[in-house]
Amino acid sequence: MTGQPLIMANKDDDPADGDAGVVLETRKKTQRPPLYKVLLLNDDYTPMEFVVHVLERFFGMTHSQAFELMLTVHKKGLAVVGVFSFEVAETKVAQVMDFARRHQHPLQCTMEKE
């Protein structure tokens, strides 16, 4: 879609009278849905290997990618672990939080608009 007016001719239009088309509507560009960053927060109790496991399991990272990101979370206090649509981000946050609680870890995961 180009954002140009959509022109449609009526059967009754006579090209000779100068009204060859009638503007019915203007189509606007479709906007992309907003994206959300999923953030993992550091704490002093969750084992590093558990964080690595979470990153591998819920974010599809390789072991080395997960290990590097875990170190970023550990050193900087938080890190963006992915950017998703609202529904996907919300689901991932819920999955991580539920998994951490079931394993009795205080790991925190949150999301914010990009």
Coordinates of N, CA and C in Angstrom, one line a residue:
M1 N 0.8 -1.2 0.0 CA 0.0 0.0 0.0 C 0.9 1.2 0.0
T2 N 0.5 2.2 -0.8 CA 1.4 3.4 -0.9 C 0.8 4.6 -0.3
G3 N -0.3 4.6 0.3 CA -0.9 5.8 0.9 C -1.6 6.7 -0.1
Q4 N -1.7 6.2 -1.4 CA -2.3 7.0 -2.4 C -3.8 6.9 -2.4
P5 N -4.5 7.9 -2.9 CA -6.0 7.8 -2.9 C -6.4 6.6 -3.8
L6 N -7.4 5.9 -3.4 CA -8.0 4.9 -4.2 C -9.1 5.5 -5.1
I7 N -8.9 5.4 -6.4 CA -9.8 6.0 -7.4 C -10.6 4.9 -8.1
M8 N -11.9 5.0 -8.0 CA -12.7 4.0 -8.7 C -13.7 4.7 -9.6
A9 N -13.9 4.1 -10.7 CA -14.9 4.8 -11.7 C -16.3 4.1 -11.5
N10 N -17.3 5.0 -11.6 CA -18.6 4.5 -11.6 C -19.0 4.1 -13.0
K11 N -20.0 3.2 -13.2 CA -20.5 2.8 -14.5 C -21.1 4.0 -15.2
D12 N -21.7 4.9 -14.4 CA -22.4 6.0 -15.0 C -21.4 7.2 -15.4
D13 N -20.1 7.1 -15.0 CA -19.2 8.2 -15.4 C -19.0 8.2 -16.9
D14 N -19.0 9.4 -17.4 CA -18.7 9.5 -18.8 C -17.4 10.2 -18.9
P15 N -16.4 9.6 -19.4 CA -15.0 10.2 -19.5 C -15.0 11.5 -20.2
A16 N -16.0 11.8 -21.0 CA -16.0 13.0 -21.8 C -16.4 14.2 -20.9
D17 N -17.1 14.0 -19.7 CA -17.5 15.1 -18.9 C -16.5 15.5 -17.9
G18 N -15.3 14.8 -17.9 CA -14.2 15.2 -17.0 C -14.2 14.6 -15.6
D19 N -15.3 13.9 -15.2 CA -15.3 13.2 -13.9 C -15.1 11.7 -14.1
A20 N -13.9 11.4 -14.5 CA -13.5 10.0 -14.9 C -13.4 9.1 -13.6
G21 N -13.2 9.7 -12.4 CA -13.1 8.9 -11.2 C -13.5 9.7 -10.0
V22 N -13.9 8.9 -9.0 CA -14.3 9.5 -7.8 C -13.5 9.0 -6.7
V23 N -12.9 9.8 -5.8 CA -12.1 9.4 -4.7 C -13.1 8.9 -3.6
L24 N -13.0 7.6 -3.3 CA -13.8 7.0 -2.3 C -13.2 7.0 -0.9
E25 N -11.9 6.7 -0.9 CA -11.3 6.7 0.4 C -9.8 6.8 0.2
T26 N -9.1 7.2 1.3 CA -7.6 7.2 1.2 C -7.1 6.1 2.1
R27 N -6.3 5.3 1.6 CA -5.8 4.2 2.4 C -4.5 4.6 3.0
K28 N -4.4 4.4 4.3 CA -3.2 4.7 5.1 C -2.3 3.5 5.2
K29 N -1.0 3.7 5.4 CA -0.1 2.6 5.6 C -0.5 1.9 6.8
T30 N -0.4 0.6 6.8 CA -0.7 -0.2 7.9 C 0.5 0.0 8.9
Q31 N 0.2 0.3 10.2 CA 1.2 0.5 11.2 C 1.6 -0.9 11.8
R32 N 2.9 -1.0 12.0 CA 3.3 -2.3 12.7 C 2.9 -2.2 14.1
P33 N 2.6 -3.3 14.7 CA 2.2 -3.3 16.2 C 3.5 -2.9 17.0
P34 N 3.3 -2.3 18.1 CA 4.5 -2.0 18.9 C 5.2 -3.2 19.4
L35 N 6.5 -3.1 19.6 CA 7.3 -4.2 20.1 C 7.6 -4.0 21.6
Y36 N 7.9 -5.1 22.3 CA 8.2 -5.0 23.7 C 9.4 -5.8 24.0
K37 N 10.3 -5.1 24.8 CA 11.5 -5.8 25.3 C 11.2 -6.6 26.5
V38 N 11.8 -7.8 26.5 CA 11.7 -8.7 27.7 C 13.0 -8.6 28.4
L39 N 13.0 -8.2 29.7 CA 14.1 -8.0 30.5 C 14.3 -9.0 31.6
L40 N 15.5 -9.4 31.8 CA 15.8 -10.3 32.9 C 16.6 -9.5 33.9
L41 N 16.2 -9.6 35.2 CA 16.8 -8.8 36.2 C 17.7 -9.7 37.1
N42 N 18.8 -9.1 37.5 CA 19.7 -9.8 38.4 C 19.2 -9.9 39.8
D43 N 19.6 -10.9 40.5 CA 19.3 -11.0 42.0 C 20.5 -11.8 42.6
D44 N 20.6 -11.8 43.9 CA 21.8 -12.4 44.6 C 21.5 -13.9 44.9
Y45 N 20.4 -14.5 44.5 CA 20.1 -15.8 44.9 C 19.9 -16.8 43.8
T46 N 19.4 -16.4 42.7 CA 19.2 -17.4 41.6 C 20.6 -17.9 41.0
P47 N 20.8 -19.2 41.0 CA 22.0 -19.7 40.4 C 22.2 -19.3 39.0
M48 N 23.5 -19.1 38.6 CA 23.8 -18.7 37.2 C 23.4 -19.7 36.2
E49 N 23.6 -21.0 36.6 CA 23.2 -22.1 35.7 C 21.7 -22.1 35.4
F50 N 20.9 -21.8 36.4 CA 19.5 -21.7 36.3 C 19.1 -20.6 35.2
V51 N 19.7 -19.5 35.3 CA 19.5 -18.4 34.4 C 19.9 -18.8 33.0
V52 N 21.0 -19.5 32.8 CA 21.4 -20.0 31.5 C 20.3 -21.0 31.0
H53 N 19.9 -21.9 31.8 CA 18.8 -22.8 31.4 C 17.5 -22.1 31.0
V54 N 17.1 -21.1 31.7 CA 15.9 -20.3 31.3 C 16.1 -19.7 29.9
L55 N 17.3 -19.1 29.7 CA 17.6 -18.5 28.4 C 17.6 -19.5 27.3
E56 N 18.1 -20.6 27.5 CA 18.1 -21.7 26.5 C 16.7 -22.2 26.2
R57 N 16.0 -22.5 27.3 CA 14.6 -23.1 27.2 C 13.6 -22.1 26.6
F58 N 13.5 -20.9 27.1 CA 12.4 -20.0 26.8 C 12.8 -19.0 25.7
F59 N 14.1 -18.8 25.4 CA 14.4 -17.9 24.4 C 15.3 -18.5 23.2
G60 N 15.4 -19.8 23.3 CA 16.0 -20.5 22.2 C 17.5 -20.2 21.9
M61 N 18.2 -19.8 23.0 CA 19.6 -19.5 22.8 C 20.5 -20.7 22.9
T62 N 21.6 -20.7 22.3 CA 22.6 -21.7 22.5 C 23.2 -21.5 23.9
H63 N 24.0 -22.6 24.3 CA 24.5 -22.5 25.6 C 25.5 -21.3 25.8
S64 N 26.3 -21.1 24.7 CA 27.3 -20.0 24.8 C 26.6 -18.6 24.8
Q65 N 25.5 -18.5 24.0 CA 24.7 -17.2 23.9 C 24.1 -16.9 25.3
A66 N 23.5 -18.0 25.9 CA 22.8 -17.9 27.1 C 23.8 -17.5 28.2
F67 N 25.0 -18.1 28.2 CA 26.0 -17.9 29.2 C 26.5 -16.4 29.1
E68 N 26.7 -15.9 27.9 CA 27.1 -14.5 27.7 C 26.1 -13.5 28.2
L69 N 24.8 -13.8 27.9 CA 23.8 -12.9 28.4 C 23.6 -13.0 29.9
M70 N 23.7 -14.2 30.4 CA 23.6 -14.3 31.9 C 24.7 -13.5 32.6
L71 N 25.9 -13.4 32.0 CA 27.0 -12.6 32.6 C 26.6 -11.1 32.5
T72 N 26.0 -10.7 31.4 CA 25.6 -9.3 31.2 C 24.6 -9.0 32.3
V73 N 23.6 -9.9 32.5 CA 22.6 -9.6 33.6 C 23.3 -9.5 34.9
H74 N 24.2 -10.4 35.2 CA 25.0 -10.5 36.5 C 25.8 -9.2 36.7
K75 N 26.5 -8.7 35.6 CA 27.3 -7.5 35.8 C 26.6 -6.2 35.7
K76 N 25.6 -6.1 34.9 CA 24.9 -4.8 34.7 C 23.6 -4.7 35.4
G77 N 23.1 -5.8 36.0 CA 21.8 -5.8 36.8 C 20.6 -6.1 36.0
L78 N 20.7 -6.0 34.7 CA 19.6 -6.4 33.8 C 20.0 -6.5 32.4
A79 N 19.3 -7.2 31.6 CA 19.6 -7.3 30.1 C 18.3 -7.6 29.3
V80 N 18.3 -7.1 28.1 CA 17.2 -7.4 27.2 C 17.5 -8.8 26.6
V81 N 16.5 -9.7 26.8 CA 16.7 -11.0 26.3 C 16.0 -11.3 25.0
G82 N 15.1 -10.4 24.6 CA 14.4 -10.5 23.4 C 13.4 -9.4 23.2
V83 N 13.0 -9.2 21.9 CA 12.0 -8.2 21.6 C 10.9 -8.9 20.8
F84 N 9.7 -8.7 21.3 CA 8.6 -9.4 20.7 C 7.3 -8.6 20.7
S85 N 6.3 -9.1 20.0 CA 5.0 -8.5 20.1 C 4.5 -8.6 21.5
F86 N 3.4 -7.8 21.8 CA 2.9 -7.7 23.2 C 2.6 -9.1 23.7
E87 N 1.8 -9.9 22.9 CA 1.3 -11.2 23.4 C 2.5 -12.2 23.6
V88 N 3.4 -12.2 22.7 CA 4.6 -13.1 22.9 C 5.4 -12.7 24.1
A89 N 5.7 -11.4 24.2 CA 6.5 -10.9 25.4 C 5.8 -11.3 26.7
E90 N 4.5 -11.0 26.7 CA 3.7 -11.3 27.9 C 3.7 -12.8 28.3
T91 N 3.6 -13.6 27.3 CA 3.7 -15.1 27.5 C 5.1 -15.5 28.0
K92 N 6.1 -15.0 27.4 CA 7.5 -15.3 27.8 C 7.8 -14.9 29.3
V93 N 7.3 -13.7 29.6 CA 7.5 -13.2 31.0 C 6.8 -14.2 32.0
A94 N 5.5 -14.5 31.6 CA 4.8 -15.4 32.5 C 5.4 -16.8 32.6
Q95 N 5.9 -17.3 31.5 CA 6.6 -18.6 31.5 C 7.8 -18.6 32.4
V96 N 8.7 -17.6 32.3 CA 9.9 -17.5 33.1 C 9.6 -17.3 34.5
M97 N 8.6 -16.4 34.8 CA 8.2 -16.2 36.2 C 7.7 -17.5 36.9
D98 N 6.8 -18.2 36.2 CA 6.2 -19.4 36.7 C 7.3 -20.5 36.9
F99 N 8.2 -20.6 35.9 CA 9.3 -21.6 36.0 C 10.2 -21.3 37.2
A100 N 10.5 -20.0 37.4 CA 11.4 -19.6 38.5 C 10.7 -19.9 39.8
R101 N 9.4 -19.6 39.9 CA 8.7 -19.9 41.2 C 8.6 -21.3 41.5
R102 N 8.3 -22.2 40.5 CA 8.2 -23.6 40.7 C 9.5 -24.2 41.1
H103 N 10.6 -23.5 40.8 CA 12.0 -24.0 41.2 C 12.5 -23.2 42.4
Q104 N 11.6 -22.4 43.0 CA 11.9 -21.6 44.2 C 13.1 -20.7 44.1
H105 N 13.1 -20.0 42.9 CA 14.1 -18.9 42.7 C 13.4 -17.6 42.6
P106 N 14.0 -16.5 43.0 CA 13.4 -15.2 43.0 C 13.7 -14.5 41.7
L107 N 14.1 -15.2 40.6 CA 14.4 -14.5 39.3 C 13.2 -13.7 38.9
Q108 N 13.5 -12.5 38.4 CA 12.5 -11.5 37.9 C 12.7 -11.3 36.4
C109 N 11.5 -11.3 35.8 CA 11.5 -11.1 34.3 C 10.4 -10.1 34.1
T110 N 10.6 -9.1 33.3 CA 9.6 -8.1 33.0 C 9.6 -7.6 31.5
M111 N 8.7 -6.8 31.2 CA 8.7 -6.3 29.8 C 8.4 -4.8 29.8
E112 N 8.9 -4.1 28.7 CA 8.6 -2.7 28.6 C 8.5 -2.4 27.1
K113 N 7.7 -1.4 26.7 CA 7.6 -1.0 25.3 C 8.9 -0.5 24.8
E114 N 9.2 -0.9 23.6 CA 10.5 -0.5 23.0 C 10.4 0.9 22.5

